[in-house]
XYZ file of C-alpha atoms in Angstrom:
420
model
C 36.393 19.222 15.017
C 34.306 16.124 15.169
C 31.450 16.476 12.959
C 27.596 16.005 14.149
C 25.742 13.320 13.167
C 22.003 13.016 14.113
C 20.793 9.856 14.727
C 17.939 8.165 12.721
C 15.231 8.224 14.564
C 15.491 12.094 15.411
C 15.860 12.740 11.572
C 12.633 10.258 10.752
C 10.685 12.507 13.690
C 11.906 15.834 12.203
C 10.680 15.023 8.588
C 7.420 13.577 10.059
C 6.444 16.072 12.060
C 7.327 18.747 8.997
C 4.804 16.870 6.355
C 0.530 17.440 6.734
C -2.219 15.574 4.829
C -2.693 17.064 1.073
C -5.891 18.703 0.404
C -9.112 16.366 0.323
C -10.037 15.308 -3.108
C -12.844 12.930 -4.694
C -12.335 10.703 -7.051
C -14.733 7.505 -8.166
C -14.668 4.749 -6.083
C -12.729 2.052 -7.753
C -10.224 4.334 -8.326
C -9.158 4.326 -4.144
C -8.254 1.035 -4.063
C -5.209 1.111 -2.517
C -5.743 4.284 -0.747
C -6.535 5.639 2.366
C -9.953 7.264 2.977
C -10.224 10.726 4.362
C -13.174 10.547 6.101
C -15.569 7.758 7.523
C -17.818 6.326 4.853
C -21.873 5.231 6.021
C -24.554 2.885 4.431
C -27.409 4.883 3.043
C -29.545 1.465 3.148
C -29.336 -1.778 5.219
C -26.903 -4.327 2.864
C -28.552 -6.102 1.853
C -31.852 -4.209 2.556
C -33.647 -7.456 1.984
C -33.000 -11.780 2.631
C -31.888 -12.945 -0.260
C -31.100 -16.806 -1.462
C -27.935 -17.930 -0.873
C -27.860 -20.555 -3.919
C -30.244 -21.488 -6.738
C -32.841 -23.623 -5.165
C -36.368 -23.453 -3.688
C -37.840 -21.347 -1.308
C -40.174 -23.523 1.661
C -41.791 -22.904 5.156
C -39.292 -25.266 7.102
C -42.170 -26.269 8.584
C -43.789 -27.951 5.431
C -40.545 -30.222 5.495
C -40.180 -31.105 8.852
C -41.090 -34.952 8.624
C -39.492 -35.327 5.236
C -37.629 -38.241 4.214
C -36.454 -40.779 1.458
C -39.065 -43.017 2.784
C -41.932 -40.443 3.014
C -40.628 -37.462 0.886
C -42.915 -34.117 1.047
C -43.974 -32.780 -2.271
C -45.151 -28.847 -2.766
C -46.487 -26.857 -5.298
C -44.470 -24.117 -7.417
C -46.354 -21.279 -7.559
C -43.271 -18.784 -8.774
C -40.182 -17.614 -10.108
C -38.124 -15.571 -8.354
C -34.703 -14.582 -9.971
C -31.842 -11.511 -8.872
C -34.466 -8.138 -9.850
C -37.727 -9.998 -10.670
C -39.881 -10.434 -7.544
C -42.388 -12.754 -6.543
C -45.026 -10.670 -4.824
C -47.250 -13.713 -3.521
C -47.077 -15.250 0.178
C -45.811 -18.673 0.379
C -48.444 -20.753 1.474
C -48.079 -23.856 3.137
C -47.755 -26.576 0.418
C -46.557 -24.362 -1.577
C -42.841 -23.374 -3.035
C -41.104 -20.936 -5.567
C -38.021 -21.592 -7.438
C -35.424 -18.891 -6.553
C -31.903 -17.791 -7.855
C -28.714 -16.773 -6.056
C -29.026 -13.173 -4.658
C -33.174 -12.938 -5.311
C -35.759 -11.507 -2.443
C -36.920 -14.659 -0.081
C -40.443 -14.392 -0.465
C -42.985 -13.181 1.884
C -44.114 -16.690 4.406
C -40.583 -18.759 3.620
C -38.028 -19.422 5.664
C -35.744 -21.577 4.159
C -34.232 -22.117 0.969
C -33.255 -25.830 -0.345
C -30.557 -26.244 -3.124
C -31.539 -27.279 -6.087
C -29.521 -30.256 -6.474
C -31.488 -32.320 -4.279
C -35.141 -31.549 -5.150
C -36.633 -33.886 -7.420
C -38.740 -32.554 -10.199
C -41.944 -34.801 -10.420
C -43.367 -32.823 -13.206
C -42.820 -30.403 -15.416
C -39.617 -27.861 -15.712
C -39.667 -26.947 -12.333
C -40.671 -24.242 -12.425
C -44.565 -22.251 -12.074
C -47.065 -25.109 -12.662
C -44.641 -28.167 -11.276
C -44.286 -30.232 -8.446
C -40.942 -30.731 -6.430
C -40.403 -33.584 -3.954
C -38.128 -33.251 -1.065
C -36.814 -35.980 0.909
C -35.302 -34.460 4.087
C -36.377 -31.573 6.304
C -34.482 -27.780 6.115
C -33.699 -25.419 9.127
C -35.576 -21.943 9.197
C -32.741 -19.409 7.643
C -31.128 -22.646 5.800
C -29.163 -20.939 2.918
C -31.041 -17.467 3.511
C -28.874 -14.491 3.618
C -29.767 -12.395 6.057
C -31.283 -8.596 5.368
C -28.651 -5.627 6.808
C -26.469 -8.861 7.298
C -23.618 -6.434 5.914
C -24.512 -3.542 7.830
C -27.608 -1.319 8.629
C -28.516 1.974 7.549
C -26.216 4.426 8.867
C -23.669 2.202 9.913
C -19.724 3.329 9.330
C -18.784 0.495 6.844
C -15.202 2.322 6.274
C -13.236 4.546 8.994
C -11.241 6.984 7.489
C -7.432 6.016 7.104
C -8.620 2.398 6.282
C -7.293 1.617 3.064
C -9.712 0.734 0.857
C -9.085 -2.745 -0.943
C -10.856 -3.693 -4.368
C -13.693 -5.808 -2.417
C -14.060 -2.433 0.159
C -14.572 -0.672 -3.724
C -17.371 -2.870 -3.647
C -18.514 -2.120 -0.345
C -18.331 1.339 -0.586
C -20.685 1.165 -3.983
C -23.408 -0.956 -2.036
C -23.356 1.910 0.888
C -24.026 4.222 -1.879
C -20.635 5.848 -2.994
C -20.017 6.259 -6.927
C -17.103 8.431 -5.054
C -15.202 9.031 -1.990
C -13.251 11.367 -0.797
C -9.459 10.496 -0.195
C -6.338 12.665 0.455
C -4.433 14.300 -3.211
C -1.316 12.920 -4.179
C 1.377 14.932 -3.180
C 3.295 16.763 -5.948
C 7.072 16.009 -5.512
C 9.541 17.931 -7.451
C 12.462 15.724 -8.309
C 16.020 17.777 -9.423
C 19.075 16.476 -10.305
C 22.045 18.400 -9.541
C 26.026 18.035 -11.184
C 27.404 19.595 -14.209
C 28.658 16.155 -14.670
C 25.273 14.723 -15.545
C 23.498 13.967 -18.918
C 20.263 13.116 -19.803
C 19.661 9.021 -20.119
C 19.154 9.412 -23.818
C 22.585 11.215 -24.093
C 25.828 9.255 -25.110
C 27.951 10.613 -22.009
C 31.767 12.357 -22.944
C 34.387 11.971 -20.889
C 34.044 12.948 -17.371
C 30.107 12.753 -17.584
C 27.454 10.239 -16.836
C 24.193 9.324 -17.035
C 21.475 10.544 -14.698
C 20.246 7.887 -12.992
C 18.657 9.219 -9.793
C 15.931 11.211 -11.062
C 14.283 7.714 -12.935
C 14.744 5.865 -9.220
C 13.373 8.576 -7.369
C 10.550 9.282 -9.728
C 9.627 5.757 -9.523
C 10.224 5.811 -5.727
C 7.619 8.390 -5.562
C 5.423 7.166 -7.391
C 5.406 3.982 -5.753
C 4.741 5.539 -2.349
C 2.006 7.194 -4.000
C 3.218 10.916 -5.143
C 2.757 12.609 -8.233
C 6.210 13.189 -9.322
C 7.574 15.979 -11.123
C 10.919 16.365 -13.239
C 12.840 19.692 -13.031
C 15.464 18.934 -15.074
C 19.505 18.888 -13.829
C 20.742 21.646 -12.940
C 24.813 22.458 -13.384
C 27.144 23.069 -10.520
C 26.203 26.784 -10.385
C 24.294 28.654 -7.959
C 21.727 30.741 -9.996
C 20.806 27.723 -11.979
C 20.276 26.159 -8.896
C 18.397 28.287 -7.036
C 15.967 28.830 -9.814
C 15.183 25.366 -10.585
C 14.468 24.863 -6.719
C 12.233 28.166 -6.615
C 10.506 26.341 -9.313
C 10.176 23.541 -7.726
C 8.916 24.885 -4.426
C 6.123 27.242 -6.109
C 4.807 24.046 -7.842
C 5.772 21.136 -5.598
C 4.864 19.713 -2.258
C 7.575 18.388 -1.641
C 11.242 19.083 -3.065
C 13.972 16.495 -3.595
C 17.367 16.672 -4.961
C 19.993 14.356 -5.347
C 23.593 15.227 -5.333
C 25.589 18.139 -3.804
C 24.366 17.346 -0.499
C 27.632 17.179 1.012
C 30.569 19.412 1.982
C 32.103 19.884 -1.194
C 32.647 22.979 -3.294
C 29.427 23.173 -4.955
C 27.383 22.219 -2.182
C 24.878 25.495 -3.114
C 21.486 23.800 -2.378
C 22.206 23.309 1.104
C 23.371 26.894 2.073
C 20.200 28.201 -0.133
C 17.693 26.556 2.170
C 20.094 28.287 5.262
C 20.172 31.460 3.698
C 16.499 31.261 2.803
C 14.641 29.077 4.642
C 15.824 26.844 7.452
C 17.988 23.306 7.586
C 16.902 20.986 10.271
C 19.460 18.844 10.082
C 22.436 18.132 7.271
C 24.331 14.580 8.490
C 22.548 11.269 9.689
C 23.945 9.003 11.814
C 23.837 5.807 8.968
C 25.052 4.517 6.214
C 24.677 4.638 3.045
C 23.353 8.620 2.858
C 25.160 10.430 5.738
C 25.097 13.565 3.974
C 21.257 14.111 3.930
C 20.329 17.601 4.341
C 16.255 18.450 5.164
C 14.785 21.883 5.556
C 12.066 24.306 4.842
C 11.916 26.211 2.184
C 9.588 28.240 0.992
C 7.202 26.463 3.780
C 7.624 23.388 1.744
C 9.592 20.772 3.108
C 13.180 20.116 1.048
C 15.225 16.746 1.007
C 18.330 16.699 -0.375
C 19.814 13.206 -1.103
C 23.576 11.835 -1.783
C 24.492 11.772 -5.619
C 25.413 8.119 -4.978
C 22.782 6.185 -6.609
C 22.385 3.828 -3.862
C 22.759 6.030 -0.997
C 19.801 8.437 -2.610
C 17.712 5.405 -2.909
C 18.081 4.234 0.767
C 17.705 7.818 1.746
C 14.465 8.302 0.025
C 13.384 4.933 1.605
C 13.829 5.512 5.355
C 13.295 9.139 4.858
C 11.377 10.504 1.871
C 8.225 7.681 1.632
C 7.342 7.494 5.074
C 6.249 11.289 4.926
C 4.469 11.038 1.637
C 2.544 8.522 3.456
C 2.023 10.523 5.903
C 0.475 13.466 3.089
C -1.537 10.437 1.781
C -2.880 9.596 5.258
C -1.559 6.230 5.361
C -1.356 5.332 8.763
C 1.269 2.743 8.772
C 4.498 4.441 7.477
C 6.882 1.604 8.216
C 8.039 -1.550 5.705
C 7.962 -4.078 7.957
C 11.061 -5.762 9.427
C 11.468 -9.550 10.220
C 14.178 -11.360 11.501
C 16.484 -13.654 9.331
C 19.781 -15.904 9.770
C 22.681 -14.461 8.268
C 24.242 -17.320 5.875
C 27.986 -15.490 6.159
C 30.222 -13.327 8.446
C 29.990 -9.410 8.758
C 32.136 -7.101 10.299
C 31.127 -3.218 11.225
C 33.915 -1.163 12.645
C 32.026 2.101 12.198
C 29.426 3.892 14.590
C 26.970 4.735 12.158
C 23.885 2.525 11.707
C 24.173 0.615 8.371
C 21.690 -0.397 5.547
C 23.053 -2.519 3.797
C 21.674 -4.188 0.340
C 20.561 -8.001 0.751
C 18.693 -10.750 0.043
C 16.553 -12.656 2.051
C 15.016 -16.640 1.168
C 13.190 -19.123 2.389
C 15.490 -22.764 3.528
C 12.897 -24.910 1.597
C 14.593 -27.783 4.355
C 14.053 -25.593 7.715
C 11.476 -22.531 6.434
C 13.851 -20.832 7.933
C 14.795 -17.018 6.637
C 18.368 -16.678 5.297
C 19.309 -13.533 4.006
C 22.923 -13.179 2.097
C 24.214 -9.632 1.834
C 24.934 -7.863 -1.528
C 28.671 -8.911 -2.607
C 29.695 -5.484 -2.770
C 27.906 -2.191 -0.651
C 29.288 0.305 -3.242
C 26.583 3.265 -3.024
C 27.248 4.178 -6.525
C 25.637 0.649 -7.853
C 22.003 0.322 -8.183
C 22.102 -3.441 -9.533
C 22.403 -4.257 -6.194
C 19.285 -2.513 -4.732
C 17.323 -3.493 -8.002
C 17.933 -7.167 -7.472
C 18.098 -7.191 -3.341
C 14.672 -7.434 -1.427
C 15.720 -5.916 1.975
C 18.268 -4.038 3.570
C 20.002 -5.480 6.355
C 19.664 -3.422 9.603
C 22.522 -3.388 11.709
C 22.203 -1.063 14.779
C 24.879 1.380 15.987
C 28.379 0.533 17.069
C 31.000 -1.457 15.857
C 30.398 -5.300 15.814
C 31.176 -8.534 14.590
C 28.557 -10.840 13.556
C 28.922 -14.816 12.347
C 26.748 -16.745 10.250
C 24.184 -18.145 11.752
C 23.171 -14.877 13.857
C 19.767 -13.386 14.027
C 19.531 -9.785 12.373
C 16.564 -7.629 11.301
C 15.619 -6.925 7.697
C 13.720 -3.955 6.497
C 11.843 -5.511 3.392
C 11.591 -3.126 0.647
C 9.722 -5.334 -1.369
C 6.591 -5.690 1.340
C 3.678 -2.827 1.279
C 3.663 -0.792 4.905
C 1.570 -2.791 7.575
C 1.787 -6.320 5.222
C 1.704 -9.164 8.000
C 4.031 -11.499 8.314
């Protein structure tokens, strides 16, 4: 019998559609940069609530200066001193100017601000007390900053979901937010299962290895913003098993495991989640990570990854981050894909859709894209994915392609929603 195979996009819907945002939290405001806000953010004051100089300078009514020239130069009076937080609280009067900083209140009566660089000091320091000449006229709002030129009181300077960037940290402190209030990383409970496995800091015997997955898929969720959790590795037996997951599923928003996710003996994790919960679907239409089993459990959703190294990777990548975006309330859940020349042959006899480890440059000659596959696809190597920067799509059915074709890349190494 001819097993079933989902395709992708049904299994990418399924998990989606399984996943909610976390539960609000507020945190201070430099500390979102990078996430998404969870609801819309609103000035509390115009920004800036008052014109301001756009450069050190001088502060003039445009009209004192409007027949000024190198032949006939205008010469005022400074009657202040205006720098960022100490005001001048006099009206400009015509004839008259005050020396101003970057960022300082225009003064009450001027219009115009002149750079410092061309004003000629004709006596003293320039500043209270002297006299300035000026040799060429200046527009009204010349090098004046604009009050509420940011936004006005009440204004929505952030919509929730936009992802605030270090300058939006800014932003958000001149509306008036020390904090803001942005969706809680989810908790991800990470398991290992195979008796075969060892802890990295254990010299493996015969028959055993290292544990590798649970480092990439900590790291994975970490870097699609979870808070990832360690259960340990749990033997081939089906108590140990089914308490680590229990564990895991009290604690955890989301559960992942890596390994026995196929139709071996000791595939136990998959028939727990059908005896107690329910599996949505346990075979993907792609390669590498066919055998991907996702469920509930508990409520919570469960993913259950290959043991190959590789193949967990990619499965966590098309399957795992786009839903803890999703809890994060990202609104792009996507890397984005571009389209590159293939620099050799490759031949695909299977249906499946294929992922497959590559690399993709720039021809410094054309500007072209080029992207080489990975010499070998072996899902139990992770030198490959650590040193590729894309996987190379290619779409179901068996085909044939030649160097020199046009095929898509999915760029791991690109944030969701970067522009290409």
């Amino acid at each position: 019998m001819a097993e079933t195979l989902i395709p992708l996009e049904d299994a990418q819907a399924i998990v989606l559609s399984q996943v909610h945002g976390t539960d609000v939290v507020e945190i201070p405001v430099w500390q979102a940069a990078g996430l998404p806000l969870a609801e819309d953010a609103t000035a509390d004051i115009d920004i800036s609530p008052f014109a301001n100089s756009a450069m050190d300078g001088y502060a003039v009514r445009a009209a004192d200066l409007a027949k000024a020239s190198t032949d006939v130069p205008v010469t005022l009076s400074v009657v202040g001193h205006e720098a960022a937080g100490h005001v001048f609280d006099g009206v400009i009067a015509p004839g008259e100017t005050v020396r101003i900083m970057t960022g300082a209140p225009v003064p009450e009566g001027a219009d115009a601000v002149v750079k410092y660089e061309i004003v000629e000091v004709l006596d003293g320091d320039g500043n209270e007390g002297s006299h300035v000449s000026f040799s060429a006229p200046a527009k009204v709002g010349e090098n004046v900053r604009s009050a509420a030129e940011e936004a006005h009181d009440g204004d929505v300077v952030m919509r929730a979901g936009e992802v605030v960037a270090p300058a939006g940290a800014g932003l958000l402190a001149s509306a008036g937010y020390a904090s803001v209030k942005v969706h809680a990383a989810p908790r991800v409970g990470i398991i290992s299962l195979g008796t075969e496995l060892v802890a990295p800091s254990e010299l493996p015997a015969r028959g055993q290895i290292r544990d590798s997955n649970s480092s990439a898929l900590m790291a994975e969720a970490l870097d699609a913003g979870a808070d990832p959790v360690f259960f340990g590795i749990a033997p081939d037996d089906e108590q140990a098993i089914a308490e680590l997951v229990h564990r895991a599923v009290q604690e955890c928003d989301f559960v992942i495991t890596s390994g026995g996710a196929s139709a071996g003996d000791y595939d136990y994790v998959t028939a727990l989640v059908r005896r107690e919960g329910e599996v949505l679907f346990d075979r993907i239409s792609m390669r590498p990570g066919k055998a991907i089993t996702f469920g509930l459990l508990g409520g919570k959703p469960y993913l259950g990854l290959s043991g190959n190294p590789a193949a967990a990777y990619v499965g966590f990548e098309i399957l795992a981050r786009p839903a803890i975006r999703k809890m994060r309330g990202f609104a792009e859940g996507t890397r984005p894909v571009q389209q590159a020349i293939l620099t050799h042959g490759v031949k695909k006899r299977q249906h499946r859709r294929f992922f497959d480890r590559a690399t993709v440059l720039r021809d410094p000659e054309t500007d072209e894209l080029l992207v080489t596959e990975a010499k070998t696809q072996n899902s139990a190597l992770l030198s490959t994915m650590q040193r590729a920067n894309c996987l190379l799509r290619i779409d179901e059915g068996p085909c044939d392609l030649a160097a020199g074709d046009v095929v898509d890349v999915v760029r791991v190494d690109l944030p969701e929603g970067a522009v290409l």
